[in-house]
Amino acid sequence: METPPHRNQFASDNYAGVCPEAWQALATANSGYASSYGDDPWTGRACGRLREIFETDCEVFFVFTGTAANSLALASLCRSYHSIICHEMSHLETDECGAPEFFSNGTKVLLASGDDGKINLEAVEHLVRKRSDIHYPKPRVLSVTQTTELGTVYSVDELLAVGELARRLGLRFHMDGSRFANAVASLNVPPREITWQAGVDVLCFGGAKNGMALGEAVIFFDRKLAAEFDYRCKQAGQLAAKMRFLAAPWDGMLADGAWLRHAAHANRCARTISEAAAGVAGVRVKYPCQANSVFLDLPQAMIEGLRRRGWHFYTFIGSGGARFMCSWETRDEDIEALLADIREEAMACR
Ligand SMILES: *Cc1c(COP(=O)(O)O)cnc(C)c1O
């Protein structure tokens, strides 16, 4: 089979490599012996930097994947007879292979709809209020994704409203922040405004998609909720023996602002693609481009044409459309090459 030419891709921000700041931090941490299982200076510093960035004394844990972060965080908020309410397109429902239910011993996930990947608050209230009898799994957690799966971002006011509803309904508030950095860069607000000040109890803050090799931070703003979470991590195989290598990239990327720089860069790249693609005949931008992804409605022939030209992109996310995802590593020439091919394919489709 012919090997397609090497080029950067838009399939996922997970296609990108490790950013230089994270790589450098790993190299720096690779200096002789250090205590294991988190009892090392890098882990201590990374936790401290997260407390600085969120301007609160939160409790922090590092795990290997976003699925583990979400599942363990949710399990810690629920008992097996509870339920978790989330958007029908949320990662924890569609892309975690049942891990939230598995790690919580059967907690049920209840789905609410909502435009542009954002949960509709009336739908949430309906799910909670429609039953109060013992036969219905007791609603316990409201989970939102920031940045959403469709590349949109909840505004500060929208999150305040979610938090207020959660409080009124007696629900804990979980945030899947696998692309939290992109949301902060997009809104340009202090991270506290879109987390604990809006009532978020637990944030799963993504590192991999931001430019690390791997690793996500589970951040409890309500420290009481973190009780025995370390045991949960250990039992799930998520307590890294050489924790310094999970933590050091956080230390490095938070210290010099790389986390926000890279997120802002990825957002700008997506904006460029979105604006240019909107002007191409036969192409429709599906959702407002507020972070690092662009969803395009393309004719099937164009999808196939772009794939023949060697482009990788997903068409199964959310309600369809071709998703183009930017990362810290996306270059101007990648964008130009993609746009040129989109224009040529559009001409061929006319
Ligand atoms: C990528 C992603 C995750 C984490 O996925 P893992 O592959 O388990 O690391 C979680 N939530 C959302 C919205 C994601 O896009």
XYZ file of C-alpha atoms and ligand atoms in Angstrom, residues 12-14 64-70 89-92 95-96 145-149 176-179 204 206 208-209 215-216 317 323 325, ligand 1:
49
model
C -7.727 14.766 17.036
C -5.642 16.871 19.352
C -4.426 13.471 20.546
C -3.403 8.464 33.353
C -6.502 9.051 31.209
C -9.548 11.235 30.968
C -11.788 8.200 31.175
C -10.214 7.259 34.496
C -10.451 10.839 35.733
C -14.149 11.135 34.897
C -23.311 13.589 23.374
C -21.042 13.704 26.370
C -17.839 11.699 26.301
C -18.724 9.867 29.483
C -16.840 7.255 24.545
C -15.930 5.665 27.849
C -18.164 19.193 29.396
C -16.123 22.380 29.047
C -15.059 22.762 26.155
C -18.039 20.730 24.883
C -17.754 17.765 22.543
C -15.245 17.097 32.213
C -12.441 19.482 31.307
C -10.524 17.350 28.883
C -10.201 20.624 26.899
C -11.226 16.696 35.435
C -7.020 17.435 30.695
C -2.902 15.071 27.029
C -4.892 17.180 24.579
C -2.032 12.605 32.354
C -5.099 14.356 33.694
C -18.637 12.651 16.787
C -14.583 17.311 12.676
C -9.368 19.423 15.467
C -10.576 13.001 25.069
C -11.677 13.227 26.019
C -11.673 12.634 27.293
C -10.594 11.707 27.774
O -10.382 10.588 26.985
P -9.271 9.488 27.278
O -9.050 8.865 25.953
O -9.834 8.529 28.262
O -8.067 10.173 27.841
C -12.692 12.970 28.163
N -13.664 13.822 27.808
C -13.702 14.399 26.598
C -14.782 15.372 26.271
C -12.716 14.119 25.652
O -12.760 14.699 24.455
